[in-house]
PDB file of C-alpha atoms and ligand atoms in Angstrom:
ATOM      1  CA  UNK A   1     -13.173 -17.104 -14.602  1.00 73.00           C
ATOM      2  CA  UNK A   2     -14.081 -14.199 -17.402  1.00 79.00           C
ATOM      3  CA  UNK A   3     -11.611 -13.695 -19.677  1.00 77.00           C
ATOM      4  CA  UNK A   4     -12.368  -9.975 -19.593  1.00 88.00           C
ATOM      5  CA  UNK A   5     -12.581 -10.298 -15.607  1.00 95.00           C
ATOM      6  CA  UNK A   6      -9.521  -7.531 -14.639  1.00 98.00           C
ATOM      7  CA  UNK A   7      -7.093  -9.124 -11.552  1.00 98.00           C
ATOM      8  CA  UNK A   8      -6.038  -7.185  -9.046  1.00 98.00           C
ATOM      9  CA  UNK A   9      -2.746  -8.265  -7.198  1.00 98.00           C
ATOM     10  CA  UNK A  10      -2.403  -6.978  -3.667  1.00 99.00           C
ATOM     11  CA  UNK A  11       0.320  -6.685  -0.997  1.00 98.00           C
ATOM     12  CA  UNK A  12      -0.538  -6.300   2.272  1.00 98.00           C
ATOM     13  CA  UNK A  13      -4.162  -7.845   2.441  1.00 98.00           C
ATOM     14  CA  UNK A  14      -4.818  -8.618   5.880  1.00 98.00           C
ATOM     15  CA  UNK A  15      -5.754  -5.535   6.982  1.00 98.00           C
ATOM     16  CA  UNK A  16      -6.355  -1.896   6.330  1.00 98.00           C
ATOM     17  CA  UNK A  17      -5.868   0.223   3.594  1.00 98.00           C
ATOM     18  CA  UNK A  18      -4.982  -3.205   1.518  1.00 98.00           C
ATOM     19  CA  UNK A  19      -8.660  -5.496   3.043  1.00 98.00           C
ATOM     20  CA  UNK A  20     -10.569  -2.552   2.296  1.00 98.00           C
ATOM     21  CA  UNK A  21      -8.734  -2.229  -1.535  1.00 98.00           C
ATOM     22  CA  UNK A  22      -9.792  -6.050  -1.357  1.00 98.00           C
ATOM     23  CA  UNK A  23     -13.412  -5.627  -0.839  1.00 98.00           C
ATOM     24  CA  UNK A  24     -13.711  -2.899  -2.687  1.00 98.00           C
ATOM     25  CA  UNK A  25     -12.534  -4.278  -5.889  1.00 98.00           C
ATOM     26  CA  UNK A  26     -14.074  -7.196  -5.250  1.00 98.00           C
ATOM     27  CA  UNK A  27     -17.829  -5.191  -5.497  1.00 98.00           C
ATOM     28  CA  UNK A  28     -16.981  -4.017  -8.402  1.00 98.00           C
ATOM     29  CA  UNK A  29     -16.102  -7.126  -9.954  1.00 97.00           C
ATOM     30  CA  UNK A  30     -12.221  -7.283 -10.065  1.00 98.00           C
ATOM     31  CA  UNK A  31     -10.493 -10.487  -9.912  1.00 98.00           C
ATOM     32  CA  UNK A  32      -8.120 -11.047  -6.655  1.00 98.00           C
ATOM     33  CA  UNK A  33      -4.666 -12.203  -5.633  1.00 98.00           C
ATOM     34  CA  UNK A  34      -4.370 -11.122  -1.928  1.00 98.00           C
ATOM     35  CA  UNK A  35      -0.806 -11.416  -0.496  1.00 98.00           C
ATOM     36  CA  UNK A  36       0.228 -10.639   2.879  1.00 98.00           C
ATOM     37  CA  UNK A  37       1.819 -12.815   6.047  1.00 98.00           C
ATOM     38  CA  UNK A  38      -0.736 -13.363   8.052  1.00 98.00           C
ATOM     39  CA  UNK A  39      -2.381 -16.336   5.703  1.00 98.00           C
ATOM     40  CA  UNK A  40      -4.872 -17.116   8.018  1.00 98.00           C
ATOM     41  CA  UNK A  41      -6.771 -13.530   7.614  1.00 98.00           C
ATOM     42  CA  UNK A  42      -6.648 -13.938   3.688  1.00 98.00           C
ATOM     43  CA  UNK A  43      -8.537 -17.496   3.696  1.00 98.00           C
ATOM     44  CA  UNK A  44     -11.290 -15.619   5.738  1.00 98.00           C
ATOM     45  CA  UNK A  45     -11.182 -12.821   3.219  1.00 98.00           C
ATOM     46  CA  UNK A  46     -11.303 -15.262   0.704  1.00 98.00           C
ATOM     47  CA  UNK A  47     -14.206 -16.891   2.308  1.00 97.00           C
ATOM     48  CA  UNK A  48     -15.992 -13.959   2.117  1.00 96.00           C
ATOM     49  CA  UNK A  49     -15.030 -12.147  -1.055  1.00 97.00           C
ATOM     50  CA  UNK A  50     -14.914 -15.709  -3.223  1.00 93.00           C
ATOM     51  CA  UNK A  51     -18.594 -15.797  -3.667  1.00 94.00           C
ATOM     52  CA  UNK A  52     -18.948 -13.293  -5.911  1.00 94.00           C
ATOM     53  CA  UNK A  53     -15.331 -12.501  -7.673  1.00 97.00           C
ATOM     54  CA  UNK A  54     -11.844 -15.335  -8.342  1.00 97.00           C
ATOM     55  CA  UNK A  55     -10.006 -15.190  -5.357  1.00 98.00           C
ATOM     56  CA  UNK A  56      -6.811 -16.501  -5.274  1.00 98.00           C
ATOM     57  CA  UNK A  57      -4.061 -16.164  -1.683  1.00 98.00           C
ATOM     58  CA  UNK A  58      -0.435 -16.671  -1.220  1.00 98.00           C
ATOM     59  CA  UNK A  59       1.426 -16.194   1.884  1.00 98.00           C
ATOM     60  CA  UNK A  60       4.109 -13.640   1.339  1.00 98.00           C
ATOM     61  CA  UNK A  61       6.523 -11.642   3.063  1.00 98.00           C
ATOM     62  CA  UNK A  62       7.744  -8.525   1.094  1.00 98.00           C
ATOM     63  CA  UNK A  63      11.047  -8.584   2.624  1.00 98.00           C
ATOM     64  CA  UNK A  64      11.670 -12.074   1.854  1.00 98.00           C
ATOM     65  CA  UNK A  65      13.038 -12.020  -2.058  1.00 98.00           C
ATOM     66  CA  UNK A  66      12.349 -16.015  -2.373  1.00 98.00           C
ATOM     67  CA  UNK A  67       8.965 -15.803  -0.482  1.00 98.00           C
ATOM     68  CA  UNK A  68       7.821 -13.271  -3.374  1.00 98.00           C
ATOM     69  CA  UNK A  69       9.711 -15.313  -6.006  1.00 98.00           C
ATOM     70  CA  UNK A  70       7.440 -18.237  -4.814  1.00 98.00           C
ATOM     71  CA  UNK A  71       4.334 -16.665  -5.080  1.00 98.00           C
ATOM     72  CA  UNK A  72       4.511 -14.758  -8.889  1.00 98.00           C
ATOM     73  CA  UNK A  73       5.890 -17.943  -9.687  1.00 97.00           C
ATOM     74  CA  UNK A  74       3.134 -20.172  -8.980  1.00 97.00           C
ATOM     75  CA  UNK A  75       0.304 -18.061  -9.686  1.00 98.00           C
ATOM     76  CA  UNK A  76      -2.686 -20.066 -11.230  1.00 97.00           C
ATOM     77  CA  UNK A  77      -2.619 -19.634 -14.844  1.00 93.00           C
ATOM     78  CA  UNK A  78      -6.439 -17.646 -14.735  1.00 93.00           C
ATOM     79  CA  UNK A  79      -4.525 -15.261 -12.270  1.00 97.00           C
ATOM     80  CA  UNK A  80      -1.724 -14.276 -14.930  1.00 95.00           C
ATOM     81  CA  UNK A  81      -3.130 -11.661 -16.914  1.00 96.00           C
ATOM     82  CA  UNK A  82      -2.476  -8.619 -13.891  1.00 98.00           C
ATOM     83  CA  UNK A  83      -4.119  -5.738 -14.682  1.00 98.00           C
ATOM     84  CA  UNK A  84      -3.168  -3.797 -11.289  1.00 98.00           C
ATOM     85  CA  UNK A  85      -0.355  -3.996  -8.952  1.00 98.00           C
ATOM     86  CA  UNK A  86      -1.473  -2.721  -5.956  1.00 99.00           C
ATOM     87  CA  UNK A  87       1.887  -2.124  -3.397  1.00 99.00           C
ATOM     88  CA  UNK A  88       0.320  -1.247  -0.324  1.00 98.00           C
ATOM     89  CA  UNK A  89       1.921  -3.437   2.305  1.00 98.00           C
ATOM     90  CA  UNK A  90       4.181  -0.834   4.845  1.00 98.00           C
ATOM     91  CA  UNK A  91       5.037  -0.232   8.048  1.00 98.00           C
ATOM     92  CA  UNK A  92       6.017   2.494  10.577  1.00 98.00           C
ATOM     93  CA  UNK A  93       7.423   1.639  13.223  1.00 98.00           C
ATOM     94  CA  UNK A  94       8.535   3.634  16.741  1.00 94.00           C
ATOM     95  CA  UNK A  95       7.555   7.875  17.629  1.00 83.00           C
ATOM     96  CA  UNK A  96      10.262   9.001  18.777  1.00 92.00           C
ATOM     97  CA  UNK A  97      13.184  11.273  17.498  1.00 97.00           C
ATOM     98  CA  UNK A  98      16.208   9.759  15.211  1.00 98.00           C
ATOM     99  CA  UNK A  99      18.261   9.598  18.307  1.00 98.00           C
ATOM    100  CA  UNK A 100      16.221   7.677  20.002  1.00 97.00           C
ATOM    101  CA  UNK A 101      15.344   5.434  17.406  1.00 97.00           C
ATOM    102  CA  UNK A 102      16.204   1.239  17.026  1.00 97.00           C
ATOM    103  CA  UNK A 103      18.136   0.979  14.204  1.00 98.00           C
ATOM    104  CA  UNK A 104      16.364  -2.458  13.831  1.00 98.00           C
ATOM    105  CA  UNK A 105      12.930  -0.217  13.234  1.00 98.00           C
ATOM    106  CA  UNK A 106      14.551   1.806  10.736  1.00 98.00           C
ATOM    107  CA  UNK A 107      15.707  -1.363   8.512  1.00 98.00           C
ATOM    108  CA  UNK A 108      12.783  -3.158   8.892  1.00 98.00           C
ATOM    109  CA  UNK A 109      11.141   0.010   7.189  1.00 98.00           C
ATOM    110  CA  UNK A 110      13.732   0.052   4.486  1.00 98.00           C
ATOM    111  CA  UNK A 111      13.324  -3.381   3.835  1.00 98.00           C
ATOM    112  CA  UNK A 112       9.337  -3.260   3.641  1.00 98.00           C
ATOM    113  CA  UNK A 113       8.470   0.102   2.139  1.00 98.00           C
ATOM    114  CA  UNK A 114      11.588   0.182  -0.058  1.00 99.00           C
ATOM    115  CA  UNK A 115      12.525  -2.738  -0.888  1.00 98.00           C
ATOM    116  CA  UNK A 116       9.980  -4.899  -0.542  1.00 98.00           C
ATOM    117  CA  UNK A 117       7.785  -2.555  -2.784  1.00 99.00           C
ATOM    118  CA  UNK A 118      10.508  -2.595  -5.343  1.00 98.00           C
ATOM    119  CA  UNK A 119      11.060  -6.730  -5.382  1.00 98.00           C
ATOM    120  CA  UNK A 120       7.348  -6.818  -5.818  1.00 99.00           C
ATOM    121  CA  UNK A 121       7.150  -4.219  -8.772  1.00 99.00           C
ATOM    122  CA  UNK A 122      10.063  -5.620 -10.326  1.00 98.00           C
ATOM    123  CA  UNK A 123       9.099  -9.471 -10.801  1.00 98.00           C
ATOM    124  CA  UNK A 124       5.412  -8.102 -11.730  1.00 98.00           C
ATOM    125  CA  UNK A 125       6.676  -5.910 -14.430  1.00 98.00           C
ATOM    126  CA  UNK A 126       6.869  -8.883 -17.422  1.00 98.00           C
ATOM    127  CA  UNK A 127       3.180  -9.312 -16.486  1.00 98.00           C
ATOM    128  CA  UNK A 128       1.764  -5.723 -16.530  1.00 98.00           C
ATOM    129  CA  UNK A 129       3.697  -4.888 -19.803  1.00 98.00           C
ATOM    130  CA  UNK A 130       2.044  -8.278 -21.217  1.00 97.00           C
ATOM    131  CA  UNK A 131      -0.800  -7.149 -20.074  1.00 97.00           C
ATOM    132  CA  UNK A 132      -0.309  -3.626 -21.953  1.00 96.00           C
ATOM    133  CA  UNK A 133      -3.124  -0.509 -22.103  1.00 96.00           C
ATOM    134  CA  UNK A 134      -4.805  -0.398 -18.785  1.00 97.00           C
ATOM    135  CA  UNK A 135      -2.586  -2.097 -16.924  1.00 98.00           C
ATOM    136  CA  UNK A 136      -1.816  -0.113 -13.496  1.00 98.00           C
ATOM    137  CA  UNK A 137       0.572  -0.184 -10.425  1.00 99.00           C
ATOM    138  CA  UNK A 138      -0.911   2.037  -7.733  1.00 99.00           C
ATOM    139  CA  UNK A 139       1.679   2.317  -5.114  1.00 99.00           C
ATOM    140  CA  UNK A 140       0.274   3.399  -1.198  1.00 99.00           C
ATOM    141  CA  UNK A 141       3.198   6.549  -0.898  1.00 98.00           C
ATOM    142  CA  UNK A 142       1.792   8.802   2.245  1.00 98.00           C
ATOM    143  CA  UNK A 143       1.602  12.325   3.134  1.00 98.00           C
ATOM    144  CA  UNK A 144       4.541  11.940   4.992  1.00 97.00           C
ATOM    145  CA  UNK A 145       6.998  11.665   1.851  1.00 97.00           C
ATOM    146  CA  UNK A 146       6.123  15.239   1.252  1.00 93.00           C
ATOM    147  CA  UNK A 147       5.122  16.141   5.004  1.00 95.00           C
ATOM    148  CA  UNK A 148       8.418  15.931   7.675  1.00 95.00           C
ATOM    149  CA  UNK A 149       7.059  15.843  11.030  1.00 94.00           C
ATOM    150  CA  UNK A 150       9.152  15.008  14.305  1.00 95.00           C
ATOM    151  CA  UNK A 151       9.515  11.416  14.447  1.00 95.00           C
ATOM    152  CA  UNK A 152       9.126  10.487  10.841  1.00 96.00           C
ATOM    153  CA  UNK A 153      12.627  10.164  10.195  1.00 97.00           C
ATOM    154  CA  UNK A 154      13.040   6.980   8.228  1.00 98.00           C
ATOM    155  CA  UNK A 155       9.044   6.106   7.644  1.00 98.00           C
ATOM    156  CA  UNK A 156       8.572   9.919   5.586  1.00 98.00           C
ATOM    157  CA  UNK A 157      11.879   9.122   4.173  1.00 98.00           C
ATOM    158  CA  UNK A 158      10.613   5.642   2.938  1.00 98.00           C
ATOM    159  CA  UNK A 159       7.365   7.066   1.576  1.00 98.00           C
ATOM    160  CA  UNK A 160       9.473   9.587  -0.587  1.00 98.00           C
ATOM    161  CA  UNK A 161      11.276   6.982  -2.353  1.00 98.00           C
ATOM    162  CA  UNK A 162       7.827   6.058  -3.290  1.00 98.00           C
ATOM    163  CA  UNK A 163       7.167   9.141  -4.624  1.00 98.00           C
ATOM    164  CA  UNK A 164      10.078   9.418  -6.662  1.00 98.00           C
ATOM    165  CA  UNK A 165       9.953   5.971  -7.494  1.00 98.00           C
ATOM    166  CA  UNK A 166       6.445   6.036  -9.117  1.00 98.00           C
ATOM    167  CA  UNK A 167       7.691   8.941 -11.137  1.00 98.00           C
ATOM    168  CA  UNK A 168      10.706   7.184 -12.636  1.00 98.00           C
ATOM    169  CA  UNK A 169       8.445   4.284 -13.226  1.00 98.00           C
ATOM    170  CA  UNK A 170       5.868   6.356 -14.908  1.00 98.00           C
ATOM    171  CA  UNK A 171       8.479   7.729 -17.457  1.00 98.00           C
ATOM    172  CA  UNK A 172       9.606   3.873 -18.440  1.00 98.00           C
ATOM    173  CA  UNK A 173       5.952   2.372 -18.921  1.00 98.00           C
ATOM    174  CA  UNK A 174       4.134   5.041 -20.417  1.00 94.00           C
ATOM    175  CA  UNK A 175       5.075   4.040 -23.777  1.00 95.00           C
ATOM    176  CA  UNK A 176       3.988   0.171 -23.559  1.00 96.00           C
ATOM    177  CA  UNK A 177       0.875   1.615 -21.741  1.00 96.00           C
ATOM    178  CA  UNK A 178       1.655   1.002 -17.890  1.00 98.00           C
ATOM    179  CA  UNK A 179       0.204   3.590 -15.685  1.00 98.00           C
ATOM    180  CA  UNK A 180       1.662   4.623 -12.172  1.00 98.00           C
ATOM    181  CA  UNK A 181      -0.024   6.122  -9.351  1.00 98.00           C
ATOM    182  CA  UNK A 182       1.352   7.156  -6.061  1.00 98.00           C
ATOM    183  CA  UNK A 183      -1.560   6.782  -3.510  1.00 98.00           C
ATOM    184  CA  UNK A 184      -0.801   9.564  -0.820  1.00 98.00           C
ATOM    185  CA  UNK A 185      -3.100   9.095   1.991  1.00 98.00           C
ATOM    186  CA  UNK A 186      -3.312  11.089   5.333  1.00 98.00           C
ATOM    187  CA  UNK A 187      -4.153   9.991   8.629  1.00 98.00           C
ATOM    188  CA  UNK A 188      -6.331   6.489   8.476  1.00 98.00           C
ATOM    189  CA  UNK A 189      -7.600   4.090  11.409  1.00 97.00           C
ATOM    190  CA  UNK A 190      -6.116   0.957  10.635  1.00 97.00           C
ATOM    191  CA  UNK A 191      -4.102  -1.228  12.915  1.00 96.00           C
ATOM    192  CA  UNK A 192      -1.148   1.424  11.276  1.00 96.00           C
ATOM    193  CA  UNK A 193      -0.558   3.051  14.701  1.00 94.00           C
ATOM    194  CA  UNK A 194      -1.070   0.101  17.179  1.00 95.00           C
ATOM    195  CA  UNK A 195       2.249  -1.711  14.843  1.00 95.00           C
ATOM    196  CA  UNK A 196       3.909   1.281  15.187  1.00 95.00           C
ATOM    197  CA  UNK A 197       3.252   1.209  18.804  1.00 93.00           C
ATOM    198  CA  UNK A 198       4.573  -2.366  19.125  1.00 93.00           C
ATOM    199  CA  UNK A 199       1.154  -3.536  19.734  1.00 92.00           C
ATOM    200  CA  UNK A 200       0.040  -0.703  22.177  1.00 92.00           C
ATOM    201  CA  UNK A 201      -3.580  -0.199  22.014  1.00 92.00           C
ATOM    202  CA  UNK A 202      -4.112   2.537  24.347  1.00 94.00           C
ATOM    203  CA  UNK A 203      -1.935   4.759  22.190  1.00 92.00           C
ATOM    204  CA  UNK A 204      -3.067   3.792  19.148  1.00 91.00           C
ATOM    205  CA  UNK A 205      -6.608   4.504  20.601  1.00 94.00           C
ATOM    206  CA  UNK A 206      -5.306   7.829  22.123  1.00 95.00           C
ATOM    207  CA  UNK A 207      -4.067   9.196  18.827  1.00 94.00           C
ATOM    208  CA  UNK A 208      -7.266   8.621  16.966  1.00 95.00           C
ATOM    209  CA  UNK A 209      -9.304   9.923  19.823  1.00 96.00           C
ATOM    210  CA  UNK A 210     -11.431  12.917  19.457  1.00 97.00           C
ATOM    211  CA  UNK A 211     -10.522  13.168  15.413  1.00 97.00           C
ATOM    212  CA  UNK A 212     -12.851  11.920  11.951  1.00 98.00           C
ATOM    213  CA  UNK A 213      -9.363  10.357  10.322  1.00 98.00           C
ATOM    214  CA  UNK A 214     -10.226   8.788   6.855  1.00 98.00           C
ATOM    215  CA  UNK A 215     -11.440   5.287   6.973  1.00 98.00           C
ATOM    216  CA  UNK A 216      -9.445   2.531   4.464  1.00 98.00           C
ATOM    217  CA  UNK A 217     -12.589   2.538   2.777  1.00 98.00           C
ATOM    218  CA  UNK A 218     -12.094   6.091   1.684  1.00 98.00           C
ATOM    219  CA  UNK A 219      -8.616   5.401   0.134  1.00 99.00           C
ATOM    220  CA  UNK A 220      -9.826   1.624  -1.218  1.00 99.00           C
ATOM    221  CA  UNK A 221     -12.560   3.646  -3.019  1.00 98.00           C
ATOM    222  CA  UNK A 222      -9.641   5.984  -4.383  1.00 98.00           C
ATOM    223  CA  UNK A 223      -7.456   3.208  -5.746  1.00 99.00           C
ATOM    224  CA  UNK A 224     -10.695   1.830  -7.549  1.00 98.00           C
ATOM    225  CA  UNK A 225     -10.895   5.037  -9.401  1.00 98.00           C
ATOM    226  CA  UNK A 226      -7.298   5.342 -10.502  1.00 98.00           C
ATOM    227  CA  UNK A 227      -7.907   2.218 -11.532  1.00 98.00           C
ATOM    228  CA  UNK A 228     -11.311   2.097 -13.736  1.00 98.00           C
ATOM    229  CA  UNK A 229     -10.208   5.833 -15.227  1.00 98.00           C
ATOM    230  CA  UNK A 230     -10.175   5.454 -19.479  1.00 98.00           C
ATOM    231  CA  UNK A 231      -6.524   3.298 -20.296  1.00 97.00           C
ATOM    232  CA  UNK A 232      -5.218   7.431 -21.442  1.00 97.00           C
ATOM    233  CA  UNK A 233      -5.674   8.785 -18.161  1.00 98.00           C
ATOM    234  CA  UNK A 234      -2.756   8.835 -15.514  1.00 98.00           C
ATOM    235  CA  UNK A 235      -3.659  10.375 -12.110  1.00 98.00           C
ATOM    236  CA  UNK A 236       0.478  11.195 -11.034  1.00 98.00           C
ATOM    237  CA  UNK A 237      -0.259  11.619  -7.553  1.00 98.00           C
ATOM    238  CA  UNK A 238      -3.153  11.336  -5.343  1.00 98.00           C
ATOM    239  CA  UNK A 239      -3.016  12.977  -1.544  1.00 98.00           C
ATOM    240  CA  UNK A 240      -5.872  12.266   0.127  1.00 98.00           C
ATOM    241  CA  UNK A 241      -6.226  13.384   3.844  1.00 98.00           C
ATOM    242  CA  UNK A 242      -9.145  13.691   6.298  1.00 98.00           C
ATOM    243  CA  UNK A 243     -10.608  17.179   6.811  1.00 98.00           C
ATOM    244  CA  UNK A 244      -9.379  17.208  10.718  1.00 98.00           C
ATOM    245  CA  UNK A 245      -5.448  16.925   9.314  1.00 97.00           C
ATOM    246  CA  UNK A 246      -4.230  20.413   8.615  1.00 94.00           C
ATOM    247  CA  UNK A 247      -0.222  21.703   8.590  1.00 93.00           C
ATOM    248  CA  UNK A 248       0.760  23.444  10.814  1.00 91.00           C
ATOM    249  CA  UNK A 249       3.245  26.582  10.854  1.00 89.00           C
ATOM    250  CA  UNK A 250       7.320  26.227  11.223  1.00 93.00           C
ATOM    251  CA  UNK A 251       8.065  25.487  14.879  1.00 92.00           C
ATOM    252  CA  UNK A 252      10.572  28.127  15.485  1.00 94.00           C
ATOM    253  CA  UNK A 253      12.907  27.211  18.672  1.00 94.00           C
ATOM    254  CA  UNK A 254      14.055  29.687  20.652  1.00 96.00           C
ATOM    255  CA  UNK A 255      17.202  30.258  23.234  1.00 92.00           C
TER     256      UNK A 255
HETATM  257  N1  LIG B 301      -2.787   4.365   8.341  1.00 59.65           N
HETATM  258  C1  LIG B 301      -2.280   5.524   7.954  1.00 59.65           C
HETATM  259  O1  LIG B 301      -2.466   6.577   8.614  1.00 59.65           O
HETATM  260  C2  LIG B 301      -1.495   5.607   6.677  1.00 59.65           C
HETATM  261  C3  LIG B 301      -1.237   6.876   6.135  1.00 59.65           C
HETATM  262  C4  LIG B 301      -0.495   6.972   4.964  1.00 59.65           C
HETATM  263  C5  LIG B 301      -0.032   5.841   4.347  1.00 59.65           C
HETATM  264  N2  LIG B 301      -0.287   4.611   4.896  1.00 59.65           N
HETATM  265  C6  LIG B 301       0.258   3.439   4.180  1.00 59.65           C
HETATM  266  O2  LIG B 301      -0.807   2.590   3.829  1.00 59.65           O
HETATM  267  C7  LIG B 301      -0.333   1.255   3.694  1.00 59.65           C
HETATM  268  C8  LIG B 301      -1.279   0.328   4.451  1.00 59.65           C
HETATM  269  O3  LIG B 301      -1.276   0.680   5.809  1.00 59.65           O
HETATM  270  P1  LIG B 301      -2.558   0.494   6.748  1.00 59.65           P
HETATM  271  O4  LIG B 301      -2.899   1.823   7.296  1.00 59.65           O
HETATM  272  O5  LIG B 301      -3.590  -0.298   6.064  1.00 59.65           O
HETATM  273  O6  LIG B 301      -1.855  -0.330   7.952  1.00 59.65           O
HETATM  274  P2  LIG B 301      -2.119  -1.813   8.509  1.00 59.65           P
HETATM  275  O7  LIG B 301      -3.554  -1.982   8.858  1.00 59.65           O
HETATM  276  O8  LIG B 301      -1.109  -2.004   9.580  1.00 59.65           O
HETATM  277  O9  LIG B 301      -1.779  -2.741   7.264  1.00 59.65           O
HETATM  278  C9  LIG B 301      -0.452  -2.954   6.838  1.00 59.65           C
HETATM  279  C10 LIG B 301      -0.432  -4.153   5.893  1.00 59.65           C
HETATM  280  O10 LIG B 301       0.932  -4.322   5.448  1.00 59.65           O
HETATM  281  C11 LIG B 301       1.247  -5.696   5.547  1.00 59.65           C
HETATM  282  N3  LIG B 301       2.678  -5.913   5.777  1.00 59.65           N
HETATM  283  C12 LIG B 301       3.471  -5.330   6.704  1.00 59.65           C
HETATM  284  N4  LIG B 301       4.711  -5.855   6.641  1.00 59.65           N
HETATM  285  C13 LIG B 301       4.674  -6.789   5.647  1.00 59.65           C
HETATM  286  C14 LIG B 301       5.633  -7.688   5.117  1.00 59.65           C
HETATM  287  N5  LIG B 301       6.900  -7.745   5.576  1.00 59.65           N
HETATM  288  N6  LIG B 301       5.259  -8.521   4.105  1.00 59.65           N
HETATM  289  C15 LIG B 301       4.002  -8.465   3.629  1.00 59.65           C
HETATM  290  N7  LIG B 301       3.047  -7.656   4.097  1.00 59.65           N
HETATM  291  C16 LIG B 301       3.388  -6.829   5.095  1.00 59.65           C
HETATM  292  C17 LIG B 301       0.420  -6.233   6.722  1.00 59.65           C
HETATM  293  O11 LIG B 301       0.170  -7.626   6.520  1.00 59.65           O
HETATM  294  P3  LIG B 301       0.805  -8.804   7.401  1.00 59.65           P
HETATM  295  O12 LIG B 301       1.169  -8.228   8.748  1.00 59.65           O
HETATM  296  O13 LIG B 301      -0.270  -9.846   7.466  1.00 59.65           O
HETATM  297  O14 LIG B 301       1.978  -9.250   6.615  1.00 59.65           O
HETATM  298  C18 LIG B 301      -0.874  -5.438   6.559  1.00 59.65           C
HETATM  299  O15 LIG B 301      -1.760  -6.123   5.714  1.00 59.65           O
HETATM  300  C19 LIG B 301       1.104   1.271   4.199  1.00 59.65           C
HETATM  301  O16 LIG B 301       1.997   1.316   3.112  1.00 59.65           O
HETATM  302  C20 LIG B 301       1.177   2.569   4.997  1.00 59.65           C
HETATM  303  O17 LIG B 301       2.490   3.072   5.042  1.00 59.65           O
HETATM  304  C21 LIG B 301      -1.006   4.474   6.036  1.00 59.65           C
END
């Protein structure tokens, strides 16, 4: 590998939002570690993607502290030098109101989107500060840290964290040259809605029906801005939804 060639380190590779972050930064030259569970999908992405860019996968579970330990421990010494953390593995899981909710769904949620994103940040940061000027961390925050809608209880809860998180981390790595994005997309067809749905395709294929929602592409092509911009430039936050997704006005309920 390049010495100048940047690495990109990515949660949540196997599909989506993170695959298409994958292949994206892969065309434009980017080094890659691709992490997610499902290790079979990353060897085919790295099948694909290896021909052209330094691809390097790990196995990883974001809620599993040694599992992530593991894998930023043993990271091939041409892989070291991270130039972007990309925290894009999440979940949302169930539709229905708070009362109705497993509490199981809500933890796992926590556990992912919260913590996981913060285990991952955490053991990265020695790495990102070595790396110094130009050195990102693009975290994948949504609309619905800023958006409540019925039945985003814990999931828009999660995604504010994010929010807030990036902020806070922004205001500790400015000065050694560490930029922080939160990524705020809108509504995008991924397999996002079929795991919320506990695998149920129909209504996964219901709510996309009929609508232009943004592809991962359009997001992946987002995060490769934030992350080429000149090593001054911090984009804060980034909300990015499809044309079709509007707000709506206060639902008023009446006696
Ligand atoms: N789709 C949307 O409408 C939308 C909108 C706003 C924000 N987002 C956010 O965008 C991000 C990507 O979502 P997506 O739309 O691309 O959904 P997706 O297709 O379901 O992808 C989710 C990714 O997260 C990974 N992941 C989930 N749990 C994990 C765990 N415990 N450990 C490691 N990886 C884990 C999955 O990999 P494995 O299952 O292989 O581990 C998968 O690669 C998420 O943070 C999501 O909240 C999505």
């Amino acid at each position: 590998m390049h010495e100048t060639t940047p690495i990109a380190f990515i949660t949540g590779a196997t599909s989506g939002i993170g695959q298409a972050c994958a292949e994206r930064f892969a065309s434009a030259g980017w080094g890659l570690i691709l992490t997610g569970r499902r290790l079979k999908r990353l060897e085919t992405l790295k099948q694909h993607l290896a021909e052209s860019v330094p691809v390097h996968v790990a196995e990883m579970d974001v809620t599993d502290r040694s599992s992530i330990e593991r894998v930023v421990e043993s990271l091939p010494e041409p892989f070291g030098n991270i130039r972007l953390l990309l925290n894009n593995a999440g979940v949302a899981l169930g539709k229905g109101p708070a009362q109705e909710a497993e509490l199981d769904d809500w933890l796992t949620m926590i556990q992912t989107n919260i913590s996981g994103l913060v285990t991952v940040t955490r053991l990265l940061l020695p790495r990102l500060v070595a790396h110094g000027p130009g050195a990102t961390i693009i975290n994948i925050g949504s609309i619905a840290g800023h958006t409540p809608y019925p039945g985003g209880h814990v999931y828009g809860a999660s995604k504010a964290f994010v929010e807030q998180f990036s902020y806070n981390l922004r205001c500790d790595l400015s000065g050694v040259g560490v930029r922080v994005t939160d990524l705020a997309p809108g509504m995008t067809e991924s397999e996002f809605t079929e795991v919320r749905m506990k695998g149920d395709r129909e209504v996964a294929r219901r709510y996309y029906a009929g609508t232009r929602p943004l592809q991962p592409g359009d997001v992946a092509a987002q995060a490769l801005h934030i992350a080429e911009l000149p090593e001054h430039v911090n984009i804060t936050r980034l909300e990015v939804a499809p044309l079709c997704q509007q707000w709506s006005p206060f639902t008023i309920l009446r006696e």
